[in-house]
PDB file of C-alpha atoms in Angstrom:
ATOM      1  CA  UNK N   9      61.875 -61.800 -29.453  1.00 34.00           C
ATOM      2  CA  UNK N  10      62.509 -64.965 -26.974  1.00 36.00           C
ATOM      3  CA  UNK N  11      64.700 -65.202 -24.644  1.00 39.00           C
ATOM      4  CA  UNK N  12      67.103 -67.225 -23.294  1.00 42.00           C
ATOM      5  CA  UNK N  13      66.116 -70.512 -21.462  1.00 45.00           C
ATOM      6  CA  UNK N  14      68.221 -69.150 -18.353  1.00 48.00           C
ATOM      7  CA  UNK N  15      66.069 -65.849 -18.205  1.00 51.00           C
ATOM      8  CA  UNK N  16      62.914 -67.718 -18.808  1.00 48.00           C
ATOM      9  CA  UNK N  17      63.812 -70.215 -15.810  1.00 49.00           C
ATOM     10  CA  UNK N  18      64.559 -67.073 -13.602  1.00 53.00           C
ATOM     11  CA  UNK N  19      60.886 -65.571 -14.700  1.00 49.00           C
ATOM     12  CA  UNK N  20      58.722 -68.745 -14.212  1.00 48.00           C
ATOM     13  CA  UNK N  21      61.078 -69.390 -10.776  1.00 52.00           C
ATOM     14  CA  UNK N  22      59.803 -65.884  -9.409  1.00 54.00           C
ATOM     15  CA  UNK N  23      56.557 -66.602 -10.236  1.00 50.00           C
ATOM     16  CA  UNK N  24      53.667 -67.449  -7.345  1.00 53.00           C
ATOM     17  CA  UNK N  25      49.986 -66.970  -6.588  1.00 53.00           C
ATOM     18  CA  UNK N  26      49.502 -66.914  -3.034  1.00 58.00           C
ATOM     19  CA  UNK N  27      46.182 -67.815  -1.520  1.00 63.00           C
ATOM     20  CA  UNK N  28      44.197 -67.816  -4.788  1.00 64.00           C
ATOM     21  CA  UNK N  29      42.892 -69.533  -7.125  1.00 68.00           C
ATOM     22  CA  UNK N  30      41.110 -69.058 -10.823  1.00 75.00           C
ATOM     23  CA  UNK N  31      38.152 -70.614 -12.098  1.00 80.00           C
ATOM     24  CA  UNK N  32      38.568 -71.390 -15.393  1.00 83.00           C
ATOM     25  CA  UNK N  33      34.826 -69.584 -15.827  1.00 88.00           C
ATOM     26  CA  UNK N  34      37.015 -66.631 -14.600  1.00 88.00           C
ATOM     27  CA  UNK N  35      40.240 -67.344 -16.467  1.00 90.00           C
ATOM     28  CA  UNK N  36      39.237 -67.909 -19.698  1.00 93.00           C
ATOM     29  CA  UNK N  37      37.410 -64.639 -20.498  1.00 94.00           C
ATOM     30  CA  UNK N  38      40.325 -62.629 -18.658  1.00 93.00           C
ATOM     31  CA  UNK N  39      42.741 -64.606 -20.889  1.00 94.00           C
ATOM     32  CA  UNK N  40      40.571 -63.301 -23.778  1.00 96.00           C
ATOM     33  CA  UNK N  41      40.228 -60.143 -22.549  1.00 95.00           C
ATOM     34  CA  UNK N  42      44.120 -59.487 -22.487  1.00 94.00           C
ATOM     35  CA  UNK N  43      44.459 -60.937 -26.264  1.00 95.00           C
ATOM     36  CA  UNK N  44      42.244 -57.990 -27.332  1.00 95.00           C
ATOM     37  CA  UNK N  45      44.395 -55.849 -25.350  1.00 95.00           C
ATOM     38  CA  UNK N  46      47.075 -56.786 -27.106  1.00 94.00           C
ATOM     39  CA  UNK N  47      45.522 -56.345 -30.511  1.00 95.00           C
ATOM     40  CA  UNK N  48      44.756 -59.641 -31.194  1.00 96.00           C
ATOM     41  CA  UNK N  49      41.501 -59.535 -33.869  1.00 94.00           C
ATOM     42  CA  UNK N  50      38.190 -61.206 -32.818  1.00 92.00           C
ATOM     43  CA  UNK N  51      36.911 -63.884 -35.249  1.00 92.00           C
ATOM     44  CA  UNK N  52      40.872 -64.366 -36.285  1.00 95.00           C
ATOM     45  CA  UNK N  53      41.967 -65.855 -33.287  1.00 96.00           C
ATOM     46  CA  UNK N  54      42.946 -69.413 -33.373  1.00 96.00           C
ATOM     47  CA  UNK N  55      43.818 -70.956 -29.371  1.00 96.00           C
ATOM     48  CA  UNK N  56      45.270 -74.137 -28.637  1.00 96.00           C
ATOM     49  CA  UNK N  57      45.176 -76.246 -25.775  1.00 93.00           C
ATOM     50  CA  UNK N  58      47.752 -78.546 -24.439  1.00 91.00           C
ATOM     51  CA  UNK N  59      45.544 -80.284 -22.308  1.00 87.00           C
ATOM     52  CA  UNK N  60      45.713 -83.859 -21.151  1.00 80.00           C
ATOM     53  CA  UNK N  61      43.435 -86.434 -23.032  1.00 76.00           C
ATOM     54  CA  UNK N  62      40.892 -86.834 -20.147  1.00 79.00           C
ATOM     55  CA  UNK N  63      37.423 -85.886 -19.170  1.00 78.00           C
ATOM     56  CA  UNK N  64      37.706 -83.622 -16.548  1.00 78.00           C
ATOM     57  CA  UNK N  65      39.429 -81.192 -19.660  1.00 81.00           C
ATOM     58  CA  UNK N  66      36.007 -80.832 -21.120  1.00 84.00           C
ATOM     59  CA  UNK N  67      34.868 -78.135 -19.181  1.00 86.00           C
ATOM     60  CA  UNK N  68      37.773 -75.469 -19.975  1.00 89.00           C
ATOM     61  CA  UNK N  69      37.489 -76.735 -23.765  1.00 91.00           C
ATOM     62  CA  UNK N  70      33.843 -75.928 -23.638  1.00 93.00           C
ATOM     63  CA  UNK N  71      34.604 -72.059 -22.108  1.00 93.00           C
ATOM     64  CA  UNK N  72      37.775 -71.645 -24.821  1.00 95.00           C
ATOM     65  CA  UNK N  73      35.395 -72.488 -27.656  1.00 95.00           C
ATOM     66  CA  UNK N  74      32.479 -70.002 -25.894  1.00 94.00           C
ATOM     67  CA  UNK N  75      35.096 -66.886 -25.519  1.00 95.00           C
ATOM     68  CA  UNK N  76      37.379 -67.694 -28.733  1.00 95.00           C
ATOM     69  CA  UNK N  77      34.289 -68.600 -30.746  1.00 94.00           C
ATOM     70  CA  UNK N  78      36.479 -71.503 -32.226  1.00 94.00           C
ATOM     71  CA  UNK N  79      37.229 -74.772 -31.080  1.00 94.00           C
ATOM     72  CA  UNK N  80      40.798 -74.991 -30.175  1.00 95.00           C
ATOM     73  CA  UNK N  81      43.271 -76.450 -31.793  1.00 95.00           C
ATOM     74  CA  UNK N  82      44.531 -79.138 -29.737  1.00 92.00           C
ATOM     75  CA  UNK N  83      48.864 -79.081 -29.084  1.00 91.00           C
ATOM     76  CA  UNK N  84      48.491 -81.643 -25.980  1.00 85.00           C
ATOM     77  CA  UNK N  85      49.909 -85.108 -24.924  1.00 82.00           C
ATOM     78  CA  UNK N  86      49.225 -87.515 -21.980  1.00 78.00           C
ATOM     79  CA  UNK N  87      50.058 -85.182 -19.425  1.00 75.00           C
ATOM     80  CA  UNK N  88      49.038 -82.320 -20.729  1.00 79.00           C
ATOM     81  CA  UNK N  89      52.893 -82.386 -22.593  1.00 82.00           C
ATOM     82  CA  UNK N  90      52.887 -79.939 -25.213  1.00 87.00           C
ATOM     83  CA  UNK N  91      53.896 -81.500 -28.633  1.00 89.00           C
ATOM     84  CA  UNK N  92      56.092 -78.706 -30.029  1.00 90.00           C
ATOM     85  CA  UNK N  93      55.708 -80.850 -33.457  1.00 91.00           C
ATOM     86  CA  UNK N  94      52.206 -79.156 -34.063  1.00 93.00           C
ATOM     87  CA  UNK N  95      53.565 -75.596 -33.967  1.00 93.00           C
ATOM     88  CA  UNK N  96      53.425 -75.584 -37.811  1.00 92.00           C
ATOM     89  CA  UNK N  97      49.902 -76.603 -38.446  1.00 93.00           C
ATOM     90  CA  UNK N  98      48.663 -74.460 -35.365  1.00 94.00           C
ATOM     91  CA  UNK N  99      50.238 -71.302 -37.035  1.00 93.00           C
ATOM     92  CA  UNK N 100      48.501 -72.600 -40.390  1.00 93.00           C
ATOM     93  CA  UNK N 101      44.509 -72.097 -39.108  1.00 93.00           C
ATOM     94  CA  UNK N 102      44.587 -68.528 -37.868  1.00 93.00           C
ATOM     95  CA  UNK N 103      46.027 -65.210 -37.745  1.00 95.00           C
ATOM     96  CA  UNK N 104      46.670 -64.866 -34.383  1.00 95.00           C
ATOM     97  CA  UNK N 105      48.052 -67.736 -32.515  1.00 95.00           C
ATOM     98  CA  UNK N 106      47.478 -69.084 -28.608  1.00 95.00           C
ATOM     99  CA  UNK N 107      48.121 -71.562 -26.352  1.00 95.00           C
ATOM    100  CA  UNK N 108      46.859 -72.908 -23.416  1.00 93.00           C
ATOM    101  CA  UNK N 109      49.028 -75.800 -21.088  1.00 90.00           C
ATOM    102  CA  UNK N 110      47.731 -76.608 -18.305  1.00 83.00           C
ATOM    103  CA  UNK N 111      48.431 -79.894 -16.573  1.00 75.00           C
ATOM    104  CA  UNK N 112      45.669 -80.974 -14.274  1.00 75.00           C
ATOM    105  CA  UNK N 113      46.024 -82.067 -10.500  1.00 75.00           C
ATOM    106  CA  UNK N 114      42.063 -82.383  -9.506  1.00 74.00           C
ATOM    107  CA  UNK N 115      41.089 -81.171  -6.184  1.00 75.00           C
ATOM    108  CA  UNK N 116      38.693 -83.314  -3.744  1.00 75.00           C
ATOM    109  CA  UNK N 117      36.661 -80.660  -1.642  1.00 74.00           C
ATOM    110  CA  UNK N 118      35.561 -83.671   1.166  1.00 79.00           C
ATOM    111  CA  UNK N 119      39.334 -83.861   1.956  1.00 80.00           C
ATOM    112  CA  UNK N 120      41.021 -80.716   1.110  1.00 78.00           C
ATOM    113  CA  UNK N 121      43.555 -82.705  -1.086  1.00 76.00           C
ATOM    114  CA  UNK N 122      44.819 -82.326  -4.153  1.00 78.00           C
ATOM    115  CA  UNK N 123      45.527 -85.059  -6.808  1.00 78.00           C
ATOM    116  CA  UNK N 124      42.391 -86.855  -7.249  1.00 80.00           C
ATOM    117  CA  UNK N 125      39.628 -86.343  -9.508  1.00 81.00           C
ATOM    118  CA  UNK N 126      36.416 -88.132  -9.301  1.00 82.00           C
ATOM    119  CA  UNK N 127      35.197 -90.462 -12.170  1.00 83.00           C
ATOM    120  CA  UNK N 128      31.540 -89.496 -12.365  1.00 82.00           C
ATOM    121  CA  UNK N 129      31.561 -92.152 -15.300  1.00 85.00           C
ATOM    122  CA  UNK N 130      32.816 -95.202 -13.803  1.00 87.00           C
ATOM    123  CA  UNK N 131      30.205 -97.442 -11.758  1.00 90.00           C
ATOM    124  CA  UNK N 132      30.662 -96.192  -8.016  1.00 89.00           C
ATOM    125  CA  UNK N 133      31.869 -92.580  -9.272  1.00 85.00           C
ATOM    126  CA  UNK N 134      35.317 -93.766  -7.780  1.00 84.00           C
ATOM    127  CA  UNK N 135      38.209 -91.306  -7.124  1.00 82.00           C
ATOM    128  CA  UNK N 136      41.313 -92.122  -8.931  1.00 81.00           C
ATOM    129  CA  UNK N 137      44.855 -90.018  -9.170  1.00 77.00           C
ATOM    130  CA  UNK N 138      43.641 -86.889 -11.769  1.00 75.00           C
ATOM    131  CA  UNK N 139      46.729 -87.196 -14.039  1.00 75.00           C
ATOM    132  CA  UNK N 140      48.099 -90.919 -14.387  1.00 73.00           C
ATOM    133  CA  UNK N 141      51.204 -89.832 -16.363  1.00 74.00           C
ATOM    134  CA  UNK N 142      52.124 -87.164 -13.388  1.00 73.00           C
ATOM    135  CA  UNK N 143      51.514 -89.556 -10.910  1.00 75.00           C
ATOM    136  CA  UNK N 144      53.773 -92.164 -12.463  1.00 79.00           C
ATOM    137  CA  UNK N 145      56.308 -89.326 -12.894  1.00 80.00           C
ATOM    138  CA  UNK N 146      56.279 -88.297  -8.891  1.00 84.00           C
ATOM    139  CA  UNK N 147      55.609 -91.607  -7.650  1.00 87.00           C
ATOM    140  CA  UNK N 148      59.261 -92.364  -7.581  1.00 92.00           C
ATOM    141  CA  UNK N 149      60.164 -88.835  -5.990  1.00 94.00           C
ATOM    142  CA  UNK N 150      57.288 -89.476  -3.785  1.00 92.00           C
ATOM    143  CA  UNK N 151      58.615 -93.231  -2.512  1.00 94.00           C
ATOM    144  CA  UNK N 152      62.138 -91.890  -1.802  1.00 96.00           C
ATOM    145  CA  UNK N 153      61.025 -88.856   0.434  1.00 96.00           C
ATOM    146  CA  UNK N 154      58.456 -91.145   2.155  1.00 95.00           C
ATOM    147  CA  UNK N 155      61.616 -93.670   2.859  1.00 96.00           C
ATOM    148  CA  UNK N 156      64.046 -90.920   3.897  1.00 96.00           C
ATOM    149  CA  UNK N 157      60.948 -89.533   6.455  1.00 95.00           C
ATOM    150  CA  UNK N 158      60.383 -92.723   8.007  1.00 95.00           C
ATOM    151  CA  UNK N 159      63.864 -93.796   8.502  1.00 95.00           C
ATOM    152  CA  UNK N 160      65.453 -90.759  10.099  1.00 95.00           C
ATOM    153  CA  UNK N 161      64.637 -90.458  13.885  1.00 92.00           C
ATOM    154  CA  UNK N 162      65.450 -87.476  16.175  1.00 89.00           C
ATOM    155  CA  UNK N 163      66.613 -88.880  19.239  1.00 87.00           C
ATOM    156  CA  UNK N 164      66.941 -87.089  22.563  1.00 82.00           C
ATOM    157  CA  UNK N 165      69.408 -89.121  24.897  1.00 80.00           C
ATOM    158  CA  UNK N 166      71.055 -88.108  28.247  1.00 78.00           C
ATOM    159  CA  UNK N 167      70.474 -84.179  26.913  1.00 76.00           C
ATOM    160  CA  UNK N 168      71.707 -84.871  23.938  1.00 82.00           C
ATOM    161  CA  UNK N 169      70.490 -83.998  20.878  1.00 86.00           C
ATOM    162  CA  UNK N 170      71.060 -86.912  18.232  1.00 90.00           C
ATOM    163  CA  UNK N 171      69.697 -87.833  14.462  1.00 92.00           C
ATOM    164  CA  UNK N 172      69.784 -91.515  13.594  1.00 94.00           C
ATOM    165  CA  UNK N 173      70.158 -91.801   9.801  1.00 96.00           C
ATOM    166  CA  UNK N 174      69.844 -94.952   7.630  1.00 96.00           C
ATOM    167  CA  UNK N 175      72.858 -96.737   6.052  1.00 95.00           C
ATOM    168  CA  UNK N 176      71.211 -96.206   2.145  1.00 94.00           C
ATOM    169  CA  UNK N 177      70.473 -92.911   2.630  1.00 95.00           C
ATOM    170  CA  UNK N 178      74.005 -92.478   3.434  1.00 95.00           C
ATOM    171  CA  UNK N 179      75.511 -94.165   0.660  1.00 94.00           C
ATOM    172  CA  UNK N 180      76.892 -91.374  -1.434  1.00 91.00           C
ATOM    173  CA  UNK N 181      78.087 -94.644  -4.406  1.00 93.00           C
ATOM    174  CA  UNK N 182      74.590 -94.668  -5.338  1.00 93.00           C
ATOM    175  CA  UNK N 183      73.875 -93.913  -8.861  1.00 92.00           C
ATOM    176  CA  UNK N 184      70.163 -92.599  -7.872  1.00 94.00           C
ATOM    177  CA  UNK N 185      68.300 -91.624  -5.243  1.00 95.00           C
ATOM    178  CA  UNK N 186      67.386 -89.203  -2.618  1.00 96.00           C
ATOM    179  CA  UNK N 187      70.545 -87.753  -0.981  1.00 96.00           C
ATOM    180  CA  UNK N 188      70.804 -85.906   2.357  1.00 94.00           C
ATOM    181  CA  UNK N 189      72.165 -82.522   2.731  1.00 94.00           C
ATOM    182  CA  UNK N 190      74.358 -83.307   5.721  1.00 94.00           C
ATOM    183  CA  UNK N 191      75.580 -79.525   6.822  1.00 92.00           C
ATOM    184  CA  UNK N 192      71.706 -78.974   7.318  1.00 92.00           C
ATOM    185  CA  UNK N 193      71.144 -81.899   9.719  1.00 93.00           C
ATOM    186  CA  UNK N 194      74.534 -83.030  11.517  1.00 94.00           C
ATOM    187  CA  UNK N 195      77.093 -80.774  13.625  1.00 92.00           C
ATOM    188  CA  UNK N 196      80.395 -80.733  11.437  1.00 89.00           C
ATOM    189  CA  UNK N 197      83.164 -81.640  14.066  1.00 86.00           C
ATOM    190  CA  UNK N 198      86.593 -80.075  11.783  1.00 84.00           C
ATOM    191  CA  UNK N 199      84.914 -80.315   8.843  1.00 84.00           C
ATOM    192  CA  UNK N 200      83.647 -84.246   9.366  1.00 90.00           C
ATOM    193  CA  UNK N 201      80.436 -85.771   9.766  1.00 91.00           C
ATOM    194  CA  UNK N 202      81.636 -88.519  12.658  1.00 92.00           C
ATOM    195  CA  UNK N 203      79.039 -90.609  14.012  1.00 91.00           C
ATOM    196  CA  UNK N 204      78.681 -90.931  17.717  1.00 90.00           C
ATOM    197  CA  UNK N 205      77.510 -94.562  17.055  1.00 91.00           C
ATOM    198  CA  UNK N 206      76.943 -97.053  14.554  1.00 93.00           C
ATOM    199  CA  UNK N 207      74.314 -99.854  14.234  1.00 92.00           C
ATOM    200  CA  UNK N 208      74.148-102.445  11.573  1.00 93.00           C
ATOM    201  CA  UNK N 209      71.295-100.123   9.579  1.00 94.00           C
ATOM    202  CA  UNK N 210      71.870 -96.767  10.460  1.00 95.00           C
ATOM    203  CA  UNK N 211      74.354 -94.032  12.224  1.00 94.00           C
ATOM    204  CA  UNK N 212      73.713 -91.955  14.678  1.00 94.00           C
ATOM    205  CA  UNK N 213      75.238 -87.940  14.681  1.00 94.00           C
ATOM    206  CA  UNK N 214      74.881 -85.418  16.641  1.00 93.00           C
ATOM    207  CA  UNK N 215      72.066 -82.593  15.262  1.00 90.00           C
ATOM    208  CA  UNK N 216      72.700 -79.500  13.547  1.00 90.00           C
ATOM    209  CA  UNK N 217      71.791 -76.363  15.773  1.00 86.00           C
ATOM    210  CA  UNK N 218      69.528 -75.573  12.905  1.00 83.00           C
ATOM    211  CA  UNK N 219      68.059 -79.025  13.792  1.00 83.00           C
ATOM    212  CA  UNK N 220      67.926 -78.582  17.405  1.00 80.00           C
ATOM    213  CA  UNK N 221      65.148 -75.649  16.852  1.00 78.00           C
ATOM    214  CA  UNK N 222      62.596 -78.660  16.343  1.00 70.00           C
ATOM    215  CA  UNK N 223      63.688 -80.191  19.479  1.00 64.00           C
ATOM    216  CA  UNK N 224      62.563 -77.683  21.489  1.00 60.00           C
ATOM    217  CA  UNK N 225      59.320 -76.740  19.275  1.00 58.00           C
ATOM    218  CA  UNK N 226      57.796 -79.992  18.679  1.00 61.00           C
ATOM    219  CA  UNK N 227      59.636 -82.934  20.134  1.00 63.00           C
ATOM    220  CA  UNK N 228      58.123 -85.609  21.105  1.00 61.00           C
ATOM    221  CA  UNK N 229      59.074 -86.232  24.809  1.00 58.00           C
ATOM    222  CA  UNK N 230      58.755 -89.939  24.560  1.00 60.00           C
ATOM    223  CA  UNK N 231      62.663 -89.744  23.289  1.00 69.00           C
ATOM    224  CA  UNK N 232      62.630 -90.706  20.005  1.00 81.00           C
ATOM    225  CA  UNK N 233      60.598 -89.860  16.455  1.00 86.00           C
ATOM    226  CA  UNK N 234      60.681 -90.056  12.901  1.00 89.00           C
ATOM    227  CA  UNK N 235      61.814 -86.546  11.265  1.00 89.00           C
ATOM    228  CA  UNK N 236      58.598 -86.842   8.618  1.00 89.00           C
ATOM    229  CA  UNK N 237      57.731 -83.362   7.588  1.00 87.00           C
ATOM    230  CA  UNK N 238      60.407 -81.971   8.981  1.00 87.00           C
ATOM    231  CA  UNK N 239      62.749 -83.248   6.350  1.00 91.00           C
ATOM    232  CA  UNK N 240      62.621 -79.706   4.165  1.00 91.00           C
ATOM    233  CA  UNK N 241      63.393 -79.346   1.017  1.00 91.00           C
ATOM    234  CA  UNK N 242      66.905 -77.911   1.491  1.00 92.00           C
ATOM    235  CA  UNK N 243      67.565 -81.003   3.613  1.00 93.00           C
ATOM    236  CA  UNK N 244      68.129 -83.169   0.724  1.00 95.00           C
ATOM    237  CA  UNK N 245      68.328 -83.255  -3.365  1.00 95.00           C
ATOM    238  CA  UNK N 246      67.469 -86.159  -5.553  1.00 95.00           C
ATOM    239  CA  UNK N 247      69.822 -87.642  -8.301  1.00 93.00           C
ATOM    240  CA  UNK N 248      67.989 -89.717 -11.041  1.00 90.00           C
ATOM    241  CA  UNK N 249      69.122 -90.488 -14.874  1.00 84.00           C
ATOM    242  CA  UNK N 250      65.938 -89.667 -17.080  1.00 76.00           C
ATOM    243  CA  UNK N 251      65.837 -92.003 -19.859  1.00 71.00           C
ATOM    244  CA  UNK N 252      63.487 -90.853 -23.214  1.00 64.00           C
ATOM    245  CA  UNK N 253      62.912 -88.448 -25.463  1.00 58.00           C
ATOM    246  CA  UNK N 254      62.924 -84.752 -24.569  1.00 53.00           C
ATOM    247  CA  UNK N 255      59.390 -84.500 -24.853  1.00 52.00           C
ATOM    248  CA  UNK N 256      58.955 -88.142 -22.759  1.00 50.00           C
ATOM    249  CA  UNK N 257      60.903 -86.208 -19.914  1.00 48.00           C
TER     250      UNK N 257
END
């Protein structure tokens, strides 16, 4: 039975772990654990993984082969993308039939961050960014929120509550780009957005009361600051044309 990609998209948008984490040592024998449960026969159980190509995959492939007593079959692309051309020949080498995707995002434990992976391999052991091809697919997300952070300011003037926003970001002709949600940062005045003043790079309006609430929590009393984190996600929506193959995407 599958259902519909609208039902799926409702499941997997539901879906959270909060404040945990599995080791794959853990994962992979509870993943096993629940095929048997489901009547899934040992010895006739063929699992693929649509891993990335890297090294830092070898350890999960090692614990998949342990478990499974097989080594997987192997359904992944740069990215960990699964190729949904390999279906057919994964169906072909066993009885029952699993898959693993997982795309990687490496953790450094020095910094608390996520992203980076280090390359015990190279000369130094450098860090580098775990997953190239995710990388170069958020780095242009990334470089659009970083502009729109630095180049809106919260400005207190004379008791008045103002947010200076730059002229690109408030170009609504352009064909891409991040895009500002302006109910959820400017007071409406009958229904218009009307600028209280205008520079050569940027507009100022007067703040949202939802926008206020940071003036009073964490302003800084200097007069004047760049909105940074406090841009939220329902402050603004990105509009990009993804060119490639559905699979590319």
């Amino acid at each position: 039975m599958f259902r519909s990609n609208k039902n799926i998209s409702h499941t997997i948008a539901d879906f959270k772990i909060e404040n945990r984490m599995f080791r794959y040592s853990v994962f992979v024998p509870k993943l096993y654990n629940l095929c048997k449960s489901m009547g899934f026969e040992t010895g006739k159980i063929m699992p693929s993984r649509a891993f990335c190509s890297d090294e830092s995959q070898g350890y999960p492939i090692i614990l998949i082969t342990k478990h499974f007593r097989t080594f997987p079959f192997n359904h992944g692309q740069v990215g960990g993308v699964v190729a949904t051309d390999r279906h057919g020949p994964h169906a072909e080498h066993g009885k029952d039939i699993v898959i693993i995707q997982a795309s990687h995002v490496g953790y450094d434990p020095d910094t608390s961050t996520f992203g980076q992976y280090r390359r015990i391999c190279t000369e130094h052991s450098e860090f580098s960014s775990n997953c190239g091809k995710i990388d170069d697919v958020i780095r242009w997300y990334d470089d659009e929120y970083q502009f729109a952070m630095d180049n809106i300011f919260l400005i207190k003037r004379d008791g008045q509550c103002l947010i200076d926003i730059d002229n690109q970001l408030l170009d609504d002709s352009r064909e891409e780009g991040l895009f500002i949600n302006m109910d959820k940062l400017v007071a409406a005045e009958n229904g218009q957005y009307n600028p209280v003043q205008i520079h050569s790079t940027s507009k100022y309006f007067p703040a949202s009361d939802e926008l206020k609430l940071l003036f009073d929590s964490s302003f800084d009393p200097s007069g004047k600051q760049a909105i940074g984190r406090h841009l939220l996600a329902e402050c603004f929506y990105f509009k990009r044309e993804i060119l490639g193959n559905v699979e590319g995407k």
